[in-house]
PDB file of N, CA and C in Angstrom:
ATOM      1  N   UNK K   1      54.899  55.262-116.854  1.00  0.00           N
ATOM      2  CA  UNK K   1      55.410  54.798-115.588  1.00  0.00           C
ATOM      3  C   UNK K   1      54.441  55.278-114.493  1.00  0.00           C
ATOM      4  N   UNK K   2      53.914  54.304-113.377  1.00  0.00           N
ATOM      5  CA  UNK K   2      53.351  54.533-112.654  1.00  0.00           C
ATOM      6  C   UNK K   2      53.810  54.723-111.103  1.00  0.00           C
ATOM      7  N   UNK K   3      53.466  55.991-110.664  1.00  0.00           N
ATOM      8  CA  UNK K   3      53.680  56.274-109.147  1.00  0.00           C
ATOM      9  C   UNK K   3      53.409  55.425-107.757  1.00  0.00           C
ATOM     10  N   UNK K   4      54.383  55.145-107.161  1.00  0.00           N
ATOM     11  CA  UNK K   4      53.416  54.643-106.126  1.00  0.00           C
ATOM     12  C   UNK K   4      53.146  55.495-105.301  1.00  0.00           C
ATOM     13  N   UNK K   5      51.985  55.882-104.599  1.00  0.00           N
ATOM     14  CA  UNK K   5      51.789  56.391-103.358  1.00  0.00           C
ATOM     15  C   UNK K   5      51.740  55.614-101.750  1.00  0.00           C
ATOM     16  N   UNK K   6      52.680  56.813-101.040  1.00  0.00           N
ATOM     17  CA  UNK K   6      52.769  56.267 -99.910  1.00  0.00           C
ATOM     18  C   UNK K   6      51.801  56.548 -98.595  1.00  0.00           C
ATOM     19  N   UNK K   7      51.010  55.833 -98.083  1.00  0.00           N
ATOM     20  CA  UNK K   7      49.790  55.987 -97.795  1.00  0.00           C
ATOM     21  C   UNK K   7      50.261  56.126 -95.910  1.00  0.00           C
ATOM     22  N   UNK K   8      49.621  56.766 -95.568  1.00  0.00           N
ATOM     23  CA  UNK K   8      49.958  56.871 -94.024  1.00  0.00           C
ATOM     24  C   UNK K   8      48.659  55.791 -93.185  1.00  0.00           C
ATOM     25  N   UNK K   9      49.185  55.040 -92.536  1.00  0.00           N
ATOM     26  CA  UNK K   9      48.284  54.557 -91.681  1.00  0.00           C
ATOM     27  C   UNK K   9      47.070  55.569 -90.964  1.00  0.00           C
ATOM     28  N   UNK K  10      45.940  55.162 -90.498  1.00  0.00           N
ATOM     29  CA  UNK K  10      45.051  55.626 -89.606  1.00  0.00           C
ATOM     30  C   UNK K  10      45.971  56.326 -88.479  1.00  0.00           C
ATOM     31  N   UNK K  11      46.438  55.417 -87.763  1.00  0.00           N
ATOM     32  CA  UNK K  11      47.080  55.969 -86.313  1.00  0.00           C
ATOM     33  C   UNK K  11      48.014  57.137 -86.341  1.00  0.00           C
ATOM     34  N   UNK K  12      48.694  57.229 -87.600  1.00  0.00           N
ATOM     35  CA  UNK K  12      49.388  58.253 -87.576  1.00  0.00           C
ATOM     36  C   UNK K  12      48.853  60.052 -88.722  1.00  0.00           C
ATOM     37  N   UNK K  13      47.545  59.423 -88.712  1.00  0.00           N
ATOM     38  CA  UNK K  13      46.895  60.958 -88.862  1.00  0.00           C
ATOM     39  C   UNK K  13      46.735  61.620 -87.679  1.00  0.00           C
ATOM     40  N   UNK K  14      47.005  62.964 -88.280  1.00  0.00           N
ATOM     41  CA  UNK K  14      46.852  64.218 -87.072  1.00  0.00           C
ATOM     42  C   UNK K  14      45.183  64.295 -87.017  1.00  0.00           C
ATOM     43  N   UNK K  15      44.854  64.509 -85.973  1.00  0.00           N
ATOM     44  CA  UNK K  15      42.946  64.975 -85.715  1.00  0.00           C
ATOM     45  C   UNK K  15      43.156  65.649 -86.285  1.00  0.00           C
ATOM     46  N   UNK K  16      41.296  66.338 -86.908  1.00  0.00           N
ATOM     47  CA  UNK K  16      41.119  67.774 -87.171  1.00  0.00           C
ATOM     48  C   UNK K  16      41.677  67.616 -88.849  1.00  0.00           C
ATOM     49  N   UNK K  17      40.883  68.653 -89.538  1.00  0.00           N
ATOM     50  CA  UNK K  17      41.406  68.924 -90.953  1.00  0.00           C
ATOM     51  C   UNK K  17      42.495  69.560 -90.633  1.00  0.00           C
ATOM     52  N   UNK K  18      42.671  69.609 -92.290  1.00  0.00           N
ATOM     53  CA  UNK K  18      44.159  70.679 -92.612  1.00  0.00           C
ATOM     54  C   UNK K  18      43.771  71.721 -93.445  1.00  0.00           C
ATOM     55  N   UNK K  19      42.947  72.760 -92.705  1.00  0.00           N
ATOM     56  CA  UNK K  19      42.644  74.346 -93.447  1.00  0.00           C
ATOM     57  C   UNK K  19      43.555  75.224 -93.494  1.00  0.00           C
ATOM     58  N   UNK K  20      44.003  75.616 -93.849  1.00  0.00           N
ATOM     59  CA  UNK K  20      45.188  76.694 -94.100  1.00  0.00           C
ATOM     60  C   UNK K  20      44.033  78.188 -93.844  1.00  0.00           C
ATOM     61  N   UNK K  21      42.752  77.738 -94.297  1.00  0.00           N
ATOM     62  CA  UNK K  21      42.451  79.073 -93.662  1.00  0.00           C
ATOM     63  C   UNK K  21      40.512  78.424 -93.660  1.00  0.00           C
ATOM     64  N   UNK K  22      39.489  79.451 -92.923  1.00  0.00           N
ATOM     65  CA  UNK K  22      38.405  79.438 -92.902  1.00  0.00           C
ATOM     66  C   UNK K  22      37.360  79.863 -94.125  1.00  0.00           C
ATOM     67  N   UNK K  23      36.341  79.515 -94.158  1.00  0.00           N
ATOM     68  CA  UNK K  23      35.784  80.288 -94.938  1.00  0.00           C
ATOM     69  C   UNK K  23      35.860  79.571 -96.210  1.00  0.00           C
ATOM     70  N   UNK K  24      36.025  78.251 -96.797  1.00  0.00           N
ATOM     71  CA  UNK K  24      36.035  77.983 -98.494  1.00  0.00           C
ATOM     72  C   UNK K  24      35.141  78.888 -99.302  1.00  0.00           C
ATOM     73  N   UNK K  25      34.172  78.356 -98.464  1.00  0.00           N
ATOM     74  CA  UNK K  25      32.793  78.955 -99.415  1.00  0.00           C
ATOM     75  C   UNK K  25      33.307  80.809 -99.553  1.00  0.00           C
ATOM     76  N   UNK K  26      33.983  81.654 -99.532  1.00  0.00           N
ATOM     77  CA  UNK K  26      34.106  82.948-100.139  1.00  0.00           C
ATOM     78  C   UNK K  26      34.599  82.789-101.509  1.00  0.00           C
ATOM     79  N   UNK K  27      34.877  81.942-102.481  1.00  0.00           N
ATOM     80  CA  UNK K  27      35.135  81.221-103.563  1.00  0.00           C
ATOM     81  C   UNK K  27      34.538  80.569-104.291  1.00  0.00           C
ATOM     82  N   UNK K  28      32.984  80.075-103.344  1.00  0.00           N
ATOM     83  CA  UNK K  28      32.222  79.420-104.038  1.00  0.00           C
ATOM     84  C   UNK K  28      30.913  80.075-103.479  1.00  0.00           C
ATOM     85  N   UNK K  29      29.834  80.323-104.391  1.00  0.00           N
ATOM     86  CA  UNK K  29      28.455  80.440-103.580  1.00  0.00           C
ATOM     87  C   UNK K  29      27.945  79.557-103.047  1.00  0.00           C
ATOM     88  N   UNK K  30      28.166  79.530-102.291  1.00  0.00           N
ATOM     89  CA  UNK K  30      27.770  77.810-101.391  1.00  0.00           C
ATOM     90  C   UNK K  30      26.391  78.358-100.883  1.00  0.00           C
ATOM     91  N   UNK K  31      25.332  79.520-100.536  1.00  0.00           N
ATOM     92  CA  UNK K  31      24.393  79.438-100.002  1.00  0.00           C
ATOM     93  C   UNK K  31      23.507  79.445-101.632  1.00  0.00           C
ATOM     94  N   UNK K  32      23.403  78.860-102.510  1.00  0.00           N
ATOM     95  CA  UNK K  32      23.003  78.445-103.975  1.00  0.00           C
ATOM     96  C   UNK K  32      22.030  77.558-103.089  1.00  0.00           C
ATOM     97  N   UNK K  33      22.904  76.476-102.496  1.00  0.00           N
ATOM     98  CA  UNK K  33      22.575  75.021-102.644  1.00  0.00           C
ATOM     99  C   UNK K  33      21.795  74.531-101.390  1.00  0.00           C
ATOM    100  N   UNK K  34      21.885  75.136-100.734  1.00  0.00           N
ATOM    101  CA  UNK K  34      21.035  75.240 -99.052  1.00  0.00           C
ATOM    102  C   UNK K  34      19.853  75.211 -99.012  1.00  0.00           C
ATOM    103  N   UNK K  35      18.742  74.358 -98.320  1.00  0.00           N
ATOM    104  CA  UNK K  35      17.642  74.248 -98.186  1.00  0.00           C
ATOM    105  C   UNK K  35      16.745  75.032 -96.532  1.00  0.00           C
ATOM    106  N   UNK K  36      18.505  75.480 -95.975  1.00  0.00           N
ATOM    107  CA  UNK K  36      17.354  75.612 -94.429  1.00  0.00           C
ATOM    108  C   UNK K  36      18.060  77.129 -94.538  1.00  0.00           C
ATOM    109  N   UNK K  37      18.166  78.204 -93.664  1.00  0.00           N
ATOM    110  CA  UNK K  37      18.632  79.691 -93.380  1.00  0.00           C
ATOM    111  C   UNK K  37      18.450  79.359 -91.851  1.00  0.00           C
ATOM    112  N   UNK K  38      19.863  80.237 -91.410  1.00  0.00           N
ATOM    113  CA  UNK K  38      19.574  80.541 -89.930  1.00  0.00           C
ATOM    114  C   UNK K  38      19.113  81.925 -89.483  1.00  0.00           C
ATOM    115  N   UNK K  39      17.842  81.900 -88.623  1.00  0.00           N
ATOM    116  CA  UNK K  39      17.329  82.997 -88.373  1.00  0.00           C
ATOM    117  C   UNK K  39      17.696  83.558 -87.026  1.00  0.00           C
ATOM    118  N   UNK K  40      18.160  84.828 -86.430  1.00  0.00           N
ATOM    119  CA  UNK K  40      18.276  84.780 -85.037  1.00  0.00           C
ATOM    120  C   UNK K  40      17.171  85.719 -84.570  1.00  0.00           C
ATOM    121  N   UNK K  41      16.818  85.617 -83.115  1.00  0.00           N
ATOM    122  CA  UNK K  41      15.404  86.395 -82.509  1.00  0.00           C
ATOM    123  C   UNK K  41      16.713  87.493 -81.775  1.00  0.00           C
ATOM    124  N   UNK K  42      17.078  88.282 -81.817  1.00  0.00           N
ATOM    125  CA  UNK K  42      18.171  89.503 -81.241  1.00  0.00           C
ATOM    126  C   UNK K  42      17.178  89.850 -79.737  1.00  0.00           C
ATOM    127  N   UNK K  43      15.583  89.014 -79.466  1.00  0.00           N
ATOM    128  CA  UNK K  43      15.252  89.183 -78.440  1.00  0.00           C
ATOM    129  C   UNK K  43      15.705  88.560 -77.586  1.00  0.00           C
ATOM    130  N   UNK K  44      16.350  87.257 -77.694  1.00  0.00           N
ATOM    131  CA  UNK K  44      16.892  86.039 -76.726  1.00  0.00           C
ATOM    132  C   UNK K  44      18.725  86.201 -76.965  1.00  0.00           C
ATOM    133  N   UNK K  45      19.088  86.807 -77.887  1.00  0.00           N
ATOM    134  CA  UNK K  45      20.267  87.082 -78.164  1.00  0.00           C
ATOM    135  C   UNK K  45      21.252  87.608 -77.639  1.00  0.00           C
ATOM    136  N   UNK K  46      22.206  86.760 -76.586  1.00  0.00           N
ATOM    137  CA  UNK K  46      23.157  87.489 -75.501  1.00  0.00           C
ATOM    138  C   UNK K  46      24.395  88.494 -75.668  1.00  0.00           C
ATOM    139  N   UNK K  47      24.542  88.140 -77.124  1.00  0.00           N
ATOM    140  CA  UNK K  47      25.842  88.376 -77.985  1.00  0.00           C
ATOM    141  C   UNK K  47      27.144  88.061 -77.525  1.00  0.00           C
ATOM    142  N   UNK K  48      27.151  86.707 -77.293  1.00  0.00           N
ATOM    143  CA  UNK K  48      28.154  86.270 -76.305  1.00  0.00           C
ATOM    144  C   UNK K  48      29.008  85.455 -77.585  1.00  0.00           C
ATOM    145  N   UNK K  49      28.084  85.691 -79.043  1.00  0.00           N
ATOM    146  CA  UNK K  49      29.376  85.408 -79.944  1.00  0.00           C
ATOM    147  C   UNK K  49      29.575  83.771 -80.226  1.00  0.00           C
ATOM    148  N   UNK K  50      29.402  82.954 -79.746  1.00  0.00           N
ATOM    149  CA  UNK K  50      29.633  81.554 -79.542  1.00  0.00           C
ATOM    150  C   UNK K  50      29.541  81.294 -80.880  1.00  0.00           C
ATOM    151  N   UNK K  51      28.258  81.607 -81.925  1.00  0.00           N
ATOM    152  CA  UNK K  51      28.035  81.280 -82.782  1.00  0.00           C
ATOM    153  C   UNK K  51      28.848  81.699 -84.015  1.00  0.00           C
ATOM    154  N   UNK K  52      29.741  82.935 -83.998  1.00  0.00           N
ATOM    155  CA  UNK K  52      30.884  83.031 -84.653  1.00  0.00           C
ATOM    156  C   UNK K  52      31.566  81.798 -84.951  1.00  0.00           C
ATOM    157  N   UNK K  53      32.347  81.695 -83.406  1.00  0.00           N
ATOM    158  CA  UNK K  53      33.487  81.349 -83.264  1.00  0.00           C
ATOM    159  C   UNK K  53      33.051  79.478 -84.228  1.00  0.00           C
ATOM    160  N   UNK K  54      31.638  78.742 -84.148  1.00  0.00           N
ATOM    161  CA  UNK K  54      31.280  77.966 -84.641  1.00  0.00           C
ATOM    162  C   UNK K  54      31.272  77.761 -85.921  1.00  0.00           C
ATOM    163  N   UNK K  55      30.802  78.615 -86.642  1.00  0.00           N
ATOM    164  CA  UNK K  55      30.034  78.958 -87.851  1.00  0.00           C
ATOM    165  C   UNK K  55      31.675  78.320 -88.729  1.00  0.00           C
ATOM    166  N   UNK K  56      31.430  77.535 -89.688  1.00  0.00           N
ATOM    167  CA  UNK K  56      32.588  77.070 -90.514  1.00  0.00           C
ATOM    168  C   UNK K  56      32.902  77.821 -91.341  1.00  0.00           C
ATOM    169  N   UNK K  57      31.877  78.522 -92.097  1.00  0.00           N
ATOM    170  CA  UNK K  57      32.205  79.567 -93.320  1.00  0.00           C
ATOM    171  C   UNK K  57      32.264  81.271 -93.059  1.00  0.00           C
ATOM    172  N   UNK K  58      32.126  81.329 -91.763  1.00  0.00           N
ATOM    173  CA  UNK K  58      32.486  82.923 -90.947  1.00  0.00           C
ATOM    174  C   UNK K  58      31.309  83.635 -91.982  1.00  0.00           C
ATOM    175  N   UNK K  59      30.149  83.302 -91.788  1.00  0.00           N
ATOM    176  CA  UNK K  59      29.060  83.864 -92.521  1.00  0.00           C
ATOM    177  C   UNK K  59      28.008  84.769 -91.479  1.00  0.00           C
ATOM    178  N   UNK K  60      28.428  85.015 -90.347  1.00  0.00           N
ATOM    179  CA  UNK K  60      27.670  85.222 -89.334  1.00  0.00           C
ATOM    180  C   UNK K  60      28.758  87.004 -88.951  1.00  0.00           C
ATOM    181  N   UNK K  61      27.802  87.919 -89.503  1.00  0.00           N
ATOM    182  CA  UNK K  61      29.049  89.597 -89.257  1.00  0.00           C
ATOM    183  C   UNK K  61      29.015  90.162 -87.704  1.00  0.00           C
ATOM    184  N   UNK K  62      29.778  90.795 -87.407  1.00  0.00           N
ATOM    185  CA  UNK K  62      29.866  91.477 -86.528  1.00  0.00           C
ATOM    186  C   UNK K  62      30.021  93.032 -86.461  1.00  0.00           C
ATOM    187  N   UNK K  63      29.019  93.489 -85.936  1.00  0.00           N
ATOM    188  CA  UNK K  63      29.614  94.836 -85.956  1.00  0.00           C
ATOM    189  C   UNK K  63      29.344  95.651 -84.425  1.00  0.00           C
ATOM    190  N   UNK K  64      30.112  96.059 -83.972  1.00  0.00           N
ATOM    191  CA  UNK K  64      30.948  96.814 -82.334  1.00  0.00           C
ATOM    192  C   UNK K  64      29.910  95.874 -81.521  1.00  0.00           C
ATOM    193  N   UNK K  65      30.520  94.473 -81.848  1.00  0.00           N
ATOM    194  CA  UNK K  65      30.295  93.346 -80.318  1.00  0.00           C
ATOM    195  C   UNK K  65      28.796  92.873 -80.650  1.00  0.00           C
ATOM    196  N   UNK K  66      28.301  92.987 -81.421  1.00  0.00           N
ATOM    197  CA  UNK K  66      26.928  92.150 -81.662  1.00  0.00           C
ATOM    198  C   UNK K  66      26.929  91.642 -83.159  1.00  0.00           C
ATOM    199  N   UNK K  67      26.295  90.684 -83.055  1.00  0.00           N
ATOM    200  CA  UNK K  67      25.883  90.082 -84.541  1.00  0.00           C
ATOM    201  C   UNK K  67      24.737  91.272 -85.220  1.00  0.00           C
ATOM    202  N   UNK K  68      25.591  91.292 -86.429  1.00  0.00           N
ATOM    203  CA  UNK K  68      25.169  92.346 -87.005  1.00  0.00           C
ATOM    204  C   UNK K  68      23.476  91.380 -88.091  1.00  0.00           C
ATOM    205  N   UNK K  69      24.184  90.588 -89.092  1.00  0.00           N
ATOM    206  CA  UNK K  69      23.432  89.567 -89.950  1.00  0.00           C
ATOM    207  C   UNK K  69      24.038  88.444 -90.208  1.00  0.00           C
ATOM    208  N   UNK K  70      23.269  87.438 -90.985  1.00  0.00           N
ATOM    209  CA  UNK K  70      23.725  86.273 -91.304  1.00  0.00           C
ATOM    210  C   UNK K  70      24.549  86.580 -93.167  1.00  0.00           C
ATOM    211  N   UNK K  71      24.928  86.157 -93.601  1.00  0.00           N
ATOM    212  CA  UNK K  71      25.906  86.133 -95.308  1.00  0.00           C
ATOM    213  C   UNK K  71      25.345  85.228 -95.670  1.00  0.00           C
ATOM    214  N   UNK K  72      24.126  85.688 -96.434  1.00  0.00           N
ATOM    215  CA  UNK K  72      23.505  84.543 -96.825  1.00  0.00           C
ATOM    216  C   UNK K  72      23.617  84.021 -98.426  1.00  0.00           C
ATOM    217  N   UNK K  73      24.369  84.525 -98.756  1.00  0.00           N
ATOM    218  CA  UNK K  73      25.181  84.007 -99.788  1.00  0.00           C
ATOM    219  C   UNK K  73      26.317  83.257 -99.530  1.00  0.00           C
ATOM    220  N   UNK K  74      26.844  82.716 -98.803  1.00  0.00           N
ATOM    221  CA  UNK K  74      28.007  81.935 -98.675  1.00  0.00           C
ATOM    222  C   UNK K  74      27.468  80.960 -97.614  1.00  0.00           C
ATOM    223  N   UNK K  75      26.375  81.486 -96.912  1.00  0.00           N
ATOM    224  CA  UNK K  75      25.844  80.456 -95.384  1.00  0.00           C
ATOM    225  C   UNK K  75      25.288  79.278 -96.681  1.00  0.00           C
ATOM    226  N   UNK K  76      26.158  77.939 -95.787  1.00  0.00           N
ATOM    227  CA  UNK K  76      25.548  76.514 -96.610  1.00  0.00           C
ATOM    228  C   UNK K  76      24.364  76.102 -96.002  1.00  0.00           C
ATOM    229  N   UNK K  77      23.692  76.327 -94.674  1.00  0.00           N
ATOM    230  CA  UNK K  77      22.534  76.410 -93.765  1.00  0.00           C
ATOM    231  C   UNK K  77      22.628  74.842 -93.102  1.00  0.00           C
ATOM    232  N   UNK K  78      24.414  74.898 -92.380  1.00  0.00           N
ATOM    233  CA  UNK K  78      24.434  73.418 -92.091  1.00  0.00           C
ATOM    234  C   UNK K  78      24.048  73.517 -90.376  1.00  0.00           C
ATOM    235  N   UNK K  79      23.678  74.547 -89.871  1.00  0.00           N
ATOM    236  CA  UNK K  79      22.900  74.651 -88.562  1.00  0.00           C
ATOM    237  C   UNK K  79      23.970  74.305 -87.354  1.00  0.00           C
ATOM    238  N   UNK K  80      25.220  74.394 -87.390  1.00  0.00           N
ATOM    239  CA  UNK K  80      25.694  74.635 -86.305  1.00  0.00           C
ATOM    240  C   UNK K  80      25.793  75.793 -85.561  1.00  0.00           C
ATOM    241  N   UNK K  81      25.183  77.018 -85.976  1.00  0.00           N
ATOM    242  CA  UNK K  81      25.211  78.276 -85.302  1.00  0.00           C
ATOM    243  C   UNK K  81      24.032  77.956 -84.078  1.00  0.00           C
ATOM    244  N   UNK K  82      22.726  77.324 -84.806  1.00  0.00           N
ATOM    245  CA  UNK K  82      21.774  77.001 -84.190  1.00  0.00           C
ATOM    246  C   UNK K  82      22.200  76.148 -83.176  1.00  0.00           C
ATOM    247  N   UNK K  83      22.906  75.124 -83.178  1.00  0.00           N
ATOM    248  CA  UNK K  83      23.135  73.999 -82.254  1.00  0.00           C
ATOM    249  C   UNK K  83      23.714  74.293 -81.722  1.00  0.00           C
ATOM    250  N   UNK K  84      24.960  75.417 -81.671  1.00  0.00           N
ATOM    251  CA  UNK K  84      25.810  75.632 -80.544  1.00  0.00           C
ATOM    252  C   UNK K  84      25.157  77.229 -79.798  1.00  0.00           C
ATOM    253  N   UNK K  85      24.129  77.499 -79.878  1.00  0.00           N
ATOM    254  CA  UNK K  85      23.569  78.818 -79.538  1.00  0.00           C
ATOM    255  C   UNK K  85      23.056  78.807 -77.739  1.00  0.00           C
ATOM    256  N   UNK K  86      23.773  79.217 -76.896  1.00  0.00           N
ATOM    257  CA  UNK K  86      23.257  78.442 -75.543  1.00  0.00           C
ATOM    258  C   UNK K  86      22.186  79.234 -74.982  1.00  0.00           C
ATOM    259  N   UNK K  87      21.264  80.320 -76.171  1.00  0.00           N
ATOM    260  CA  UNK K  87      19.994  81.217 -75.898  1.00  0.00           C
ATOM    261  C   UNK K  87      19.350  80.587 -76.705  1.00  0.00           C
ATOM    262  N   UNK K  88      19.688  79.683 -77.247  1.00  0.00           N
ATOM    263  CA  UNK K  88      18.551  78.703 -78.659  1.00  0.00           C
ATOM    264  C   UNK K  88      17.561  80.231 -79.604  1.00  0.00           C
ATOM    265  N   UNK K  89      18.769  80.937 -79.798  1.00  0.00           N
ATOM    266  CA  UNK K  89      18.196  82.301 -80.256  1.00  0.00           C
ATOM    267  C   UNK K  89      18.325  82.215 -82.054  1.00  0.00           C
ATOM    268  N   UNK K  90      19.238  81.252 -82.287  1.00  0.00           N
ATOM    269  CA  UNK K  90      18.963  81.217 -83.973  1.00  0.00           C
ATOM    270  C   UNK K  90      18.518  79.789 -83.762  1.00  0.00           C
ATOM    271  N   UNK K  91      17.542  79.847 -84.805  1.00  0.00           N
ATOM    272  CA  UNK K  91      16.813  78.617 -85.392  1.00  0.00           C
ATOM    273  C   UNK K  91      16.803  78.631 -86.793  1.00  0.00           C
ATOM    274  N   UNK K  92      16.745  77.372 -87.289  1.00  0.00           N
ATOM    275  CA  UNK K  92      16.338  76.786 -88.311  1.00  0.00           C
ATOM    276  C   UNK K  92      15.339  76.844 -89.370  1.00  0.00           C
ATOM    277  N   UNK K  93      15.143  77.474 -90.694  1.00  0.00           N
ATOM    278  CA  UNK K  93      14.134  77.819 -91.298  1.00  0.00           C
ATOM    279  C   UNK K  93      14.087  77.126 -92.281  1.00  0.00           C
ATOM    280  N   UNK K  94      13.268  76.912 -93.484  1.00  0.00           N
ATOM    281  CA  UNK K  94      13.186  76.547 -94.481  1.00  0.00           C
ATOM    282  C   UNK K  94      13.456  77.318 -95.618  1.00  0.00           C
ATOM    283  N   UNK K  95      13.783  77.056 -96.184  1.00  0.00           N
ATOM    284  CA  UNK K  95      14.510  78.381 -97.247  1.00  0.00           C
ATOM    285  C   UNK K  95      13.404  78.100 -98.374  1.00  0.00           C
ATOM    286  N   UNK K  96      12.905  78.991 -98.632  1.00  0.00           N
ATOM    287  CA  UNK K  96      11.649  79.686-100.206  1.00  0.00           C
ATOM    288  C   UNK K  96      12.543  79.816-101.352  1.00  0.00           C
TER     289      UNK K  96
END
């Protein structure tokens, strides 16, 4: 016997995913598969944090109010830390 499923229209999806929490990749090594690393210069670096609050997989540490390093085992190197950085202080590398 086969199920039917009841399919919700477009209009009545909520925006935005449905994460119950941040971070997948602590479950998976997701920085395996990554071709770029984000690097930051701590010379242009305001620590105003932005790039936390961005970062999808919370791969970016903190320690007493500054970015401590990047988790580069779980960072997928999808460069939104870089893009939302308003000191353009992490950039984009190529990963070896």
């Amino acid at each position: 016997m086969t199920q039917s499923v009841k399919k919700k229209k477009w209009e009545k999806l909520l925006p935005g995913g449905n994460l119950d929490q941040a971070g997948y990749s602590k479950e998976y090594h997701t920085g395996d598969w990554r071709n770029q690393i984000p690097i930051i210069d701590k010379s242009k670096c305001k620590n105003c944090l932005t790039c936390v609050g961005y970062c999808p997989e919370d791969c970016i540490l903190v320690k007493e109010g500054k970015i401590s390093h990047f988790d580069y085992k779980y960072c997928k190197g999808c460069g939104i830390c870089a893009k939302e950085c308003p000191t353009k202080a992490i950039t984009m590398k190529e990963q070896k």
